[in-house]
mmCIF file of N, CA and C in Angstrom:
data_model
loop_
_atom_site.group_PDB
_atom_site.id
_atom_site.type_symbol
_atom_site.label_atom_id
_atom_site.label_comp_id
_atom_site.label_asym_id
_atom_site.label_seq_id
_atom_site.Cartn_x
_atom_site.Cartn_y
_atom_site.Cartn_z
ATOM 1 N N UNK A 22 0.839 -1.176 0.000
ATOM 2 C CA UNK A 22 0.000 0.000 0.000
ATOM 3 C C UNK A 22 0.890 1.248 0.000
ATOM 4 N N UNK A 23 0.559 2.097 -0.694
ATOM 5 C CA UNK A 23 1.188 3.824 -0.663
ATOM 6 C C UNK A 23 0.817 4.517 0.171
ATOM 7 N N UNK A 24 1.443 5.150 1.015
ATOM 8 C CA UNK A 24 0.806 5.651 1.862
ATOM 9 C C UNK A 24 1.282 7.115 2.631
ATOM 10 N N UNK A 25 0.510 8.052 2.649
ATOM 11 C CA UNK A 25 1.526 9.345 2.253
ATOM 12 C C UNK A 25 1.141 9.632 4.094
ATOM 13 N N UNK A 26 2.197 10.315 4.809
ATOM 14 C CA UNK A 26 2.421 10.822 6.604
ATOM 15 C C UNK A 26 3.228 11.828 5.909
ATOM 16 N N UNK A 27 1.759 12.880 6.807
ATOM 17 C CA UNK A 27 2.364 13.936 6.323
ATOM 18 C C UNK A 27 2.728 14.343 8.091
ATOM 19 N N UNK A 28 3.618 15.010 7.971
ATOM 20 C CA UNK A 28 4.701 15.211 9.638
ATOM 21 C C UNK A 28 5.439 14.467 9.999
ATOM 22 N N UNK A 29 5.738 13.510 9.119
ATOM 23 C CA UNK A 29 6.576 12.105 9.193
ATOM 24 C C UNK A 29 8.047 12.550 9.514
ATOM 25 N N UNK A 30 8.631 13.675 9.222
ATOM 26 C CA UNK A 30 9.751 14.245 10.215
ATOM 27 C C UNK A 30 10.249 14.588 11.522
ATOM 28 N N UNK A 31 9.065 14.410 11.997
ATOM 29 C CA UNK A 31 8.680 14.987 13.637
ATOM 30 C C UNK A 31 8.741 13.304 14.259
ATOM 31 N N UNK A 32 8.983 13.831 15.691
ATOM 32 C CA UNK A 32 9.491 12.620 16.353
ATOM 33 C C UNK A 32 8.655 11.010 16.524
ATOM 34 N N UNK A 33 7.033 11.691 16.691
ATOM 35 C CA UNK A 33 6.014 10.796 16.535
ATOM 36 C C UNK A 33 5.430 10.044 15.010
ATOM 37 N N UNK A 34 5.569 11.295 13.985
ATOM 38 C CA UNK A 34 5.794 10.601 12.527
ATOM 39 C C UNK A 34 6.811 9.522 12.167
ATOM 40 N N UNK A 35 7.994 10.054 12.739
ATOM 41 C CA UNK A 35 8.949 8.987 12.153
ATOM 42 C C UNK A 35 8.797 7.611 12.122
ATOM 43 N N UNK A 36 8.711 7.632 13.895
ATOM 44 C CA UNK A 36 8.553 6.188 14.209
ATOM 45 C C UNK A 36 7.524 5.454 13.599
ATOM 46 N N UNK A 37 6.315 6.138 12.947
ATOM 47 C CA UNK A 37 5.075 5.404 12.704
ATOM 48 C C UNK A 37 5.489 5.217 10.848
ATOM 49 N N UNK A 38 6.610 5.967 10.396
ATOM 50 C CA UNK A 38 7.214 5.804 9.122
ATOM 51 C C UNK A 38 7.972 4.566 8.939
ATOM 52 N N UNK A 39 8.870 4.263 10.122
ATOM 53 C CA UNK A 39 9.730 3.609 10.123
ATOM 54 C C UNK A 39 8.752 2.194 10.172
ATOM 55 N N UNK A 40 8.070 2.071 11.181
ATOM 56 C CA UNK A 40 7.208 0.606 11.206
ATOM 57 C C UNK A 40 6.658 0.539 9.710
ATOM 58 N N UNK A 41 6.110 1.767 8.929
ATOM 59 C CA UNK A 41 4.912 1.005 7.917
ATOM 60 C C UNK A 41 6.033 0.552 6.538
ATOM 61 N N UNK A 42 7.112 1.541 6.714
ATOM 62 C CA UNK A 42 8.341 1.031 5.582
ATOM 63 C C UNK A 42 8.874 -0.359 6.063
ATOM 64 N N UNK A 43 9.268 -0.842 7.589
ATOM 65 C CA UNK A 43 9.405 -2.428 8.040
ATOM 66 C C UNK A 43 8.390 -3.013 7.789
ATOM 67 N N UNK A 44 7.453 -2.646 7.750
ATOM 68 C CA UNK A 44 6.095 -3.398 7.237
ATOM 69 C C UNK A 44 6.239 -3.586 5.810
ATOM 70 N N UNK A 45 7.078 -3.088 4.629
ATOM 71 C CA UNK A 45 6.995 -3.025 3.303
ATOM 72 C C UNK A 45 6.317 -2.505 2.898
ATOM 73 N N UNK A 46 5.558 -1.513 3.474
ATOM 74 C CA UNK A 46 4.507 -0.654 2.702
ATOM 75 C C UNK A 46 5.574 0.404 2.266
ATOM 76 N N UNK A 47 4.894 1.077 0.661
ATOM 77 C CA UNK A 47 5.786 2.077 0.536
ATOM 78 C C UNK A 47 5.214 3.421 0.882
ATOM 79 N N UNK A 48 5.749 4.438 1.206
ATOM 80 C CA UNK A 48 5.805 5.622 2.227
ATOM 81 C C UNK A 48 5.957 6.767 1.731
ATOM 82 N N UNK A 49 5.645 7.866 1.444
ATOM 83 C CA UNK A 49 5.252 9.364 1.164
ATOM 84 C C UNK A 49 5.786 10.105 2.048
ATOM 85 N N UNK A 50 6.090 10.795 2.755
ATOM 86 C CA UNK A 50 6.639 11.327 3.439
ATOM 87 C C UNK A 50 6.057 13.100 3.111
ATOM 88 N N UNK A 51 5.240 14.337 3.687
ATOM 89 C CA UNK A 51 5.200 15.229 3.617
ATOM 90 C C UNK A 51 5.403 15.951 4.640
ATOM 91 N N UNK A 52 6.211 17.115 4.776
ATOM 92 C CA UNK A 52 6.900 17.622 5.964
ATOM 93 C C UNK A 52 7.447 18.870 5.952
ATOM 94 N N UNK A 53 7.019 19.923 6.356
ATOM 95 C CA UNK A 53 7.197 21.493 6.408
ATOM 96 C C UNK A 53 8.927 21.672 6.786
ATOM 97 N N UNK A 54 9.316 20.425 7.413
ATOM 98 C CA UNK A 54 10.195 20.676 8.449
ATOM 99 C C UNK A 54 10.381 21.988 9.180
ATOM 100 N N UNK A 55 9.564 22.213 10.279
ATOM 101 C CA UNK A 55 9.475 23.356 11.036
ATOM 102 C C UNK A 55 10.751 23.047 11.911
ATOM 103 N N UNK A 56 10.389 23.789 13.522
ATOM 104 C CA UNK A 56 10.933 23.778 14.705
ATOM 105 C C UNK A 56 10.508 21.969 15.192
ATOM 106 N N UNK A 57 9.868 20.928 14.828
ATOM 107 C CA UNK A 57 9.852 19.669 15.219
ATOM 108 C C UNK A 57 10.267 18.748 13.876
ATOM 109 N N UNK A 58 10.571 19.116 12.857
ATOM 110 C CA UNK A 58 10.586 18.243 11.937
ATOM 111 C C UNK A 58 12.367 18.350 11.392
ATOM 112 N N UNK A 59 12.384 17.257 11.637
ATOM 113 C CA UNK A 59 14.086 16.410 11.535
ATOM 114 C C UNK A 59 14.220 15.415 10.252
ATOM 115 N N UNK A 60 14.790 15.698 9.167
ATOM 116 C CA UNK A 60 15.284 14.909 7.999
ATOM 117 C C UNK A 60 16.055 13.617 8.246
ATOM 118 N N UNK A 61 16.770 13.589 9.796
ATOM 119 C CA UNK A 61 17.455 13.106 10.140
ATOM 120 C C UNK A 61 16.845 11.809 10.897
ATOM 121 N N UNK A 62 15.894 11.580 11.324
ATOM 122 C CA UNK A 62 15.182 11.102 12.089
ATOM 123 C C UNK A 62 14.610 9.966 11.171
ATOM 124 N N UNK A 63 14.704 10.001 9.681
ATOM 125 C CA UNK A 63 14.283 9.024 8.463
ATOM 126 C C UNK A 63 15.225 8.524 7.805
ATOM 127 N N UNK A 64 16.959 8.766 8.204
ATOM 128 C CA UNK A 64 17.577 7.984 7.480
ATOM 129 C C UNK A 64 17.722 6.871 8.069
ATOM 130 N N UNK A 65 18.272 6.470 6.683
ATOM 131 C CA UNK A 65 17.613 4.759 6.064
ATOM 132 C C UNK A 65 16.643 4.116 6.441
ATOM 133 N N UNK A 66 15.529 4.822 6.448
ATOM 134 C CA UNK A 66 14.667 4.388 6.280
ATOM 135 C C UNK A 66 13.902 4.709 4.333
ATOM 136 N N UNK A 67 13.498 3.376 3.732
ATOM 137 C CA UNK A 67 13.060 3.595 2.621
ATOM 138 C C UNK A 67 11.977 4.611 2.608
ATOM 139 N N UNK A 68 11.915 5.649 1.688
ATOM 140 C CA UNK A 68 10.305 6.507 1.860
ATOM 141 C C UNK A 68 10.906 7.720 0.467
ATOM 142 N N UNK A 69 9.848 8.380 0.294
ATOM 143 C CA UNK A 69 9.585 8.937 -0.671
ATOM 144 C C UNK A 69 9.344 10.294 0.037
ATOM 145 N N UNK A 70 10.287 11.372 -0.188
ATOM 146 C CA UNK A 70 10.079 12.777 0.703
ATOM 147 C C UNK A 70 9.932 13.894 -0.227
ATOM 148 N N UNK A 71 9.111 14.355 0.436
ATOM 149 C CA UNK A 71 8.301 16.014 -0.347
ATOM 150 C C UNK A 71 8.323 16.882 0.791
ATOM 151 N N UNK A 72 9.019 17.810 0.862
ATOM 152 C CA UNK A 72 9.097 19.186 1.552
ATOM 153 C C UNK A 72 7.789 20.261 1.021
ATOM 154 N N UNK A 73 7.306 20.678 2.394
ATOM 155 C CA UNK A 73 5.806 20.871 1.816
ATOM 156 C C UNK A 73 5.191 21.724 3.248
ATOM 157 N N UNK A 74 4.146 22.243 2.467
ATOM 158 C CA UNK A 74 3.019 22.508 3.605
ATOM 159 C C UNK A 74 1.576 21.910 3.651
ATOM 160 N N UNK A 75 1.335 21.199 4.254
ATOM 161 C CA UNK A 75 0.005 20.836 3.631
ATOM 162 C C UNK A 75 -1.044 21.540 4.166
ATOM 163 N N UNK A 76 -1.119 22.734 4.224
ATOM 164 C CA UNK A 76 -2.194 23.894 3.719
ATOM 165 C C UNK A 76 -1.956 24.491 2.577
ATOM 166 N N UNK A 77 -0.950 24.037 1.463
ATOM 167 C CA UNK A 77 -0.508 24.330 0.152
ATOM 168 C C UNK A 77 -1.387 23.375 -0.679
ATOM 169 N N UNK A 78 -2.793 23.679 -1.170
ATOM 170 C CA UNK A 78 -3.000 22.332 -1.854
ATOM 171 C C UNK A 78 -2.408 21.527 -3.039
ATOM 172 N N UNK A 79 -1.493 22.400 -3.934
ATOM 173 C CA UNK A 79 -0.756 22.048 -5.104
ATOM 174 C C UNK A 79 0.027 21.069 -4.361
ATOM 175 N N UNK A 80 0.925 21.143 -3.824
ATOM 176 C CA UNK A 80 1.946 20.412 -2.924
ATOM 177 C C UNK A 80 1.348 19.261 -2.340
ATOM 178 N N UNK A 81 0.239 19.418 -1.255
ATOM 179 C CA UNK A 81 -0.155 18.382 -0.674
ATOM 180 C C UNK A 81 -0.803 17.129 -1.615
ATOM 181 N N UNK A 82 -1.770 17.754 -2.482
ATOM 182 C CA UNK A 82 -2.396 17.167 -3.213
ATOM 183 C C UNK A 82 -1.432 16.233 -4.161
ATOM 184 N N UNK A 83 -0.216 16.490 -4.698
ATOM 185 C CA UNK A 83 0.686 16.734 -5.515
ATOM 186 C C UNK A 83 1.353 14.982 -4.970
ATOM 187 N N UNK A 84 1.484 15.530 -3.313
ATOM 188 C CA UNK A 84 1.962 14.263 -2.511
ATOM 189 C C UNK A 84 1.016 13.229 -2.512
ATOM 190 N N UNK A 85 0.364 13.191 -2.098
ATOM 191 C CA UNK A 85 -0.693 12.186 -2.279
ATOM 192 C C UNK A 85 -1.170 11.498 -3.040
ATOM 193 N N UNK A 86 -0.696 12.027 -4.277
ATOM 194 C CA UNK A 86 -1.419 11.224 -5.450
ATOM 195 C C UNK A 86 -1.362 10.200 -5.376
ATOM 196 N N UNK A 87 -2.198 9.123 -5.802
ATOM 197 C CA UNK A 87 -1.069 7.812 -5.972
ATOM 198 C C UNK A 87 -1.143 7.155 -4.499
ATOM 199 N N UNK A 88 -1.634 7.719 -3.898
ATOM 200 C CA UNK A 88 -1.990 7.226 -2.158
ATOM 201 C C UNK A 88 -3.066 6.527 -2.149
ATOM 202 N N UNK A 89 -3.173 5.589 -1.245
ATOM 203 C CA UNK A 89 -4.297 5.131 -0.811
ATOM 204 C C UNK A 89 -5.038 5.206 0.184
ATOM 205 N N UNK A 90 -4.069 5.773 1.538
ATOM 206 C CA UNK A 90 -4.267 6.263 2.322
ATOM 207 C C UNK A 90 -3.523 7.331 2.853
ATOM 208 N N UNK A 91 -3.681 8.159 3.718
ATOM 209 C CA UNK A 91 -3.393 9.440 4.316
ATOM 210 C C UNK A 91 -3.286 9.284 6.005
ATOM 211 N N UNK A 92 -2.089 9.763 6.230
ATOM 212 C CA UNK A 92 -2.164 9.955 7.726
ATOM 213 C C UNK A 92 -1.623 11.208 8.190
ATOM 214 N N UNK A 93 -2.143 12.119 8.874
ATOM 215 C CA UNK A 93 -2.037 13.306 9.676
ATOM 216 C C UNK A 93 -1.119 13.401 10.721
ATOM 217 N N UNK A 94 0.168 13.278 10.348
ATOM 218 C CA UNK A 94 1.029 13.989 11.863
ATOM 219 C C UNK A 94 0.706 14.968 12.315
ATOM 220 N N UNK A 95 0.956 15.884 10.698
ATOM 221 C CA UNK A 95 1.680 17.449 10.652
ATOM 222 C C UNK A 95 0.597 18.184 11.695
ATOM 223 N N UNK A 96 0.954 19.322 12.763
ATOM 224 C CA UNK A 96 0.256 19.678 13.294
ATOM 225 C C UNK A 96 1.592 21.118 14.054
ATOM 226 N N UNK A 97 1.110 21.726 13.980
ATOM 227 C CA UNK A 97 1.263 22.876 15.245
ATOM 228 C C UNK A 97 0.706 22.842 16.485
ATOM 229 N N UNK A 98 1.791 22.393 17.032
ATOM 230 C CA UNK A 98 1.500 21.755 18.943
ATOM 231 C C UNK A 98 1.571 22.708 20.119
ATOM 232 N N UNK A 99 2.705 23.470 20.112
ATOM 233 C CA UNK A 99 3.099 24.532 21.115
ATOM 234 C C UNK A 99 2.153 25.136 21.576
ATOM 235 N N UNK A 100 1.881 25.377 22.832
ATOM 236 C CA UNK A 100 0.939 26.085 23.635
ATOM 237 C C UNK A 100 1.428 27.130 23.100
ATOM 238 N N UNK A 101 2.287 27.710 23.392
ATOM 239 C CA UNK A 101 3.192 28.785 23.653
ATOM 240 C C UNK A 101 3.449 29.468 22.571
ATOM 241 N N UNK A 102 3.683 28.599 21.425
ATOM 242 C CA UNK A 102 3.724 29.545 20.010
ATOM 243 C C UNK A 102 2.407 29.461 19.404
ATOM 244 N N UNK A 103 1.169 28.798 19.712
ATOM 245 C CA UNK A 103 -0.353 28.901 19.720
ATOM 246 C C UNK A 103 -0.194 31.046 20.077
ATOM 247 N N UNK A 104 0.272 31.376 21.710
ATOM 248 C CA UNK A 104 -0.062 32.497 21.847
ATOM 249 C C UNK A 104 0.436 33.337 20.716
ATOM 250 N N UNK A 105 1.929 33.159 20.697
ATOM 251 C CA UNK A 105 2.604 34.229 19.817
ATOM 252 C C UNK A 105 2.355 34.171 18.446
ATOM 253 N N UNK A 106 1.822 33.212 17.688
ATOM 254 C CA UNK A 106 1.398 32.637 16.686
ATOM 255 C C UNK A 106 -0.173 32.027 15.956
ATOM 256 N N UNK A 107 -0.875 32.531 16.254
ATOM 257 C CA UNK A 107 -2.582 31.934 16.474
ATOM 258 C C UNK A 107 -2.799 31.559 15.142
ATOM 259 N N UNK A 108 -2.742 32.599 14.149
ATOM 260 C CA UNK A 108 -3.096 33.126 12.572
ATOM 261 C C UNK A 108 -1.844 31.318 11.972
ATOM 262 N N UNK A 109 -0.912 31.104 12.314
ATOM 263 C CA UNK A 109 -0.230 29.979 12.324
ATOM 264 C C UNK A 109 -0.632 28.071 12.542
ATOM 265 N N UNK A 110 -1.413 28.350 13.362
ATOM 266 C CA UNK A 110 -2.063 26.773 14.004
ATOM 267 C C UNK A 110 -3.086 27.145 13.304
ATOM 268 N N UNK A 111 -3.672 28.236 13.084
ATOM 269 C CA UNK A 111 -5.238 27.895 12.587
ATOM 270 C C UNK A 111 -4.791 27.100 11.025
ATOM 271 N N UNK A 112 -3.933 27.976 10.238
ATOM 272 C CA UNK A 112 -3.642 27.804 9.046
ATOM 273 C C UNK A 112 -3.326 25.802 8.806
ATOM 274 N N UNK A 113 -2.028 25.451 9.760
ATOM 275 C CA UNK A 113 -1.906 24.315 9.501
ATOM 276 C C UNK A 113 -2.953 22.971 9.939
ATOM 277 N N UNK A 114 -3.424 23.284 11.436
ATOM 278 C CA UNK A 114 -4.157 22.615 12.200
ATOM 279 C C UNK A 114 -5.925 22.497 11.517
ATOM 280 N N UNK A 115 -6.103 23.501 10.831
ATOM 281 C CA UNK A 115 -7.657 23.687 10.163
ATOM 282 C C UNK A 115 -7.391 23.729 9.041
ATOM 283 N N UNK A 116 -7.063 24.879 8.323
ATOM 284 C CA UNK A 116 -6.778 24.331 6.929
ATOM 285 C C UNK A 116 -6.185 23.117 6.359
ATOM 286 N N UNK A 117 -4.944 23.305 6.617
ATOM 287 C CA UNK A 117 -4.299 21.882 6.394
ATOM 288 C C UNK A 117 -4.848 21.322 6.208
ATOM 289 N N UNK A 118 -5.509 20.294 7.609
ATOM 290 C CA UNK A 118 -6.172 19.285 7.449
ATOM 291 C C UNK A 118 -7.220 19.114 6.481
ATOM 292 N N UNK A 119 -8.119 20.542 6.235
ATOM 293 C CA UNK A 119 -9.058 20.350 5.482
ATOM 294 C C UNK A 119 -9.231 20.278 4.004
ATOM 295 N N UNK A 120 -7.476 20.576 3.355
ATOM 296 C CA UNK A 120 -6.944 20.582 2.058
ATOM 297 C C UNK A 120 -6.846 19.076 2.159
ATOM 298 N N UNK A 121 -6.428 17.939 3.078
ATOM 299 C CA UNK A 121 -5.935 16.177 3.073
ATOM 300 C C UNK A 121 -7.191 16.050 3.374
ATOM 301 N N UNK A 122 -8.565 16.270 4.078
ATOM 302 C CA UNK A 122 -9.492 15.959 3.907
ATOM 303 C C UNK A 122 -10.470 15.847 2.837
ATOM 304 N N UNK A 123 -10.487 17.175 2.113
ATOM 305 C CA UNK A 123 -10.873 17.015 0.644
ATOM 306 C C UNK A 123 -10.345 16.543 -0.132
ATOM 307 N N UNK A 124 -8.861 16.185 -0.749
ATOM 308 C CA UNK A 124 -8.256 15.560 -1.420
ATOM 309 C C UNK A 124 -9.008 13.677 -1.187
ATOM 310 N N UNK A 125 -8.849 13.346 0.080
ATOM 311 C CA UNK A 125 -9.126 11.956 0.735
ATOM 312 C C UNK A 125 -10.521 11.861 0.209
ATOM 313 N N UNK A 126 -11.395 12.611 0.318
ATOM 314 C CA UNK A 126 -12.801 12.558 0.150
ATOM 315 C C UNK A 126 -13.310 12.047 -1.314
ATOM 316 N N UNK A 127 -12.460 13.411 -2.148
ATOM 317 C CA UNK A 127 -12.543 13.446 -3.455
ATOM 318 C C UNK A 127 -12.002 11.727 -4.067
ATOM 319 N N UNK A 128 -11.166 11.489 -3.282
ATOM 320 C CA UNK A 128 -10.043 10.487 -3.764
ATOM 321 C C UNK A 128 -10.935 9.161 -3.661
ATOM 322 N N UNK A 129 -11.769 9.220 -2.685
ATOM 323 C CA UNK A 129 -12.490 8.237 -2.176
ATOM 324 C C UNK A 129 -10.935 7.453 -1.009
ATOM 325 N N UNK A 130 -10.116 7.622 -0.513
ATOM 326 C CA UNK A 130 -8.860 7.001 0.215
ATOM 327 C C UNK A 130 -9.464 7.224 1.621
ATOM 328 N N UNK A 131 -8.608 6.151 2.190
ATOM 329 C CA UNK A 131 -8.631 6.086 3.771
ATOM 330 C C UNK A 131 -8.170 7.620 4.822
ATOM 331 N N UNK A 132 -8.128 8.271 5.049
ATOM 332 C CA UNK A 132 -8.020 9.473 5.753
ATOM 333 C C UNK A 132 -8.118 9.292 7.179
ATOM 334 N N UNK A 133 -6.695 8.977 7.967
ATOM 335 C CA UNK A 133 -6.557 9.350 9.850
ATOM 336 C C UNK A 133 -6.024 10.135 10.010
ATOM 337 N N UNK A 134 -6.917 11.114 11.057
ATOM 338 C CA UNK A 134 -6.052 12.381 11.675
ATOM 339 C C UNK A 134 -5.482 11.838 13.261
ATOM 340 N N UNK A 135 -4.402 12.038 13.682
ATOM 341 C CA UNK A 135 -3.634 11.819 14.594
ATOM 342 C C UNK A 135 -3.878 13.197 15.594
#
């Protein structure tokens, strides 16, 4: 199965990258690499990487193709940069999601938000 994790750079993506590539599934990888997202954290591991935002729908959509399913790391977590940053989490945390939600919908594909 293809399967595109998007935040798969971040510490909780990886690991769930690393099992579905030991699993032989092949892997998508989409990832802003912010302040949590590490390039480093996926080597050697087999996967397919797109530097991205997925509130970009060209990009996200772009990643996904070819997917069958979708999984939701990517997220803006920080309490703290929530304050200094609001106009920021809304963008990735709501939009985002709702650019991999319509894509998934349209797609008819499996779609988990984490």
């Amino acid at each position: 199965m293809r399967i595109l994790v998007t935040g798969g750079c971040g510490f909780i993506g990886s690991h769930f990258v690393r099992r579905l590539a030991a699993a032989g599934e092949e892997v998508v990888v989409l990832d802003k690499l912010t302040y949590s997202g590490n390039r480093a954290n996926l080597e050697g591991v087999p996967h397919e990487f797109v530097r991205g935002d997925i509130a970009d729908a060209v990009t996200a959509t772009g990643a996904a193709d070819g997917c069958e399913a979708i999984v939701n790391f990517a997220a803006e977590t920080h309490v703290d940069r929530s304050i200094a940053a609001a106009g920021e989490f809304i963008t990735t945390d709501v939009f985002g999601t709702h650019v991999l939600l319509e894509f998934a919908r349209v797609a008819g594909i499996r779609f988990v938000q984490v």
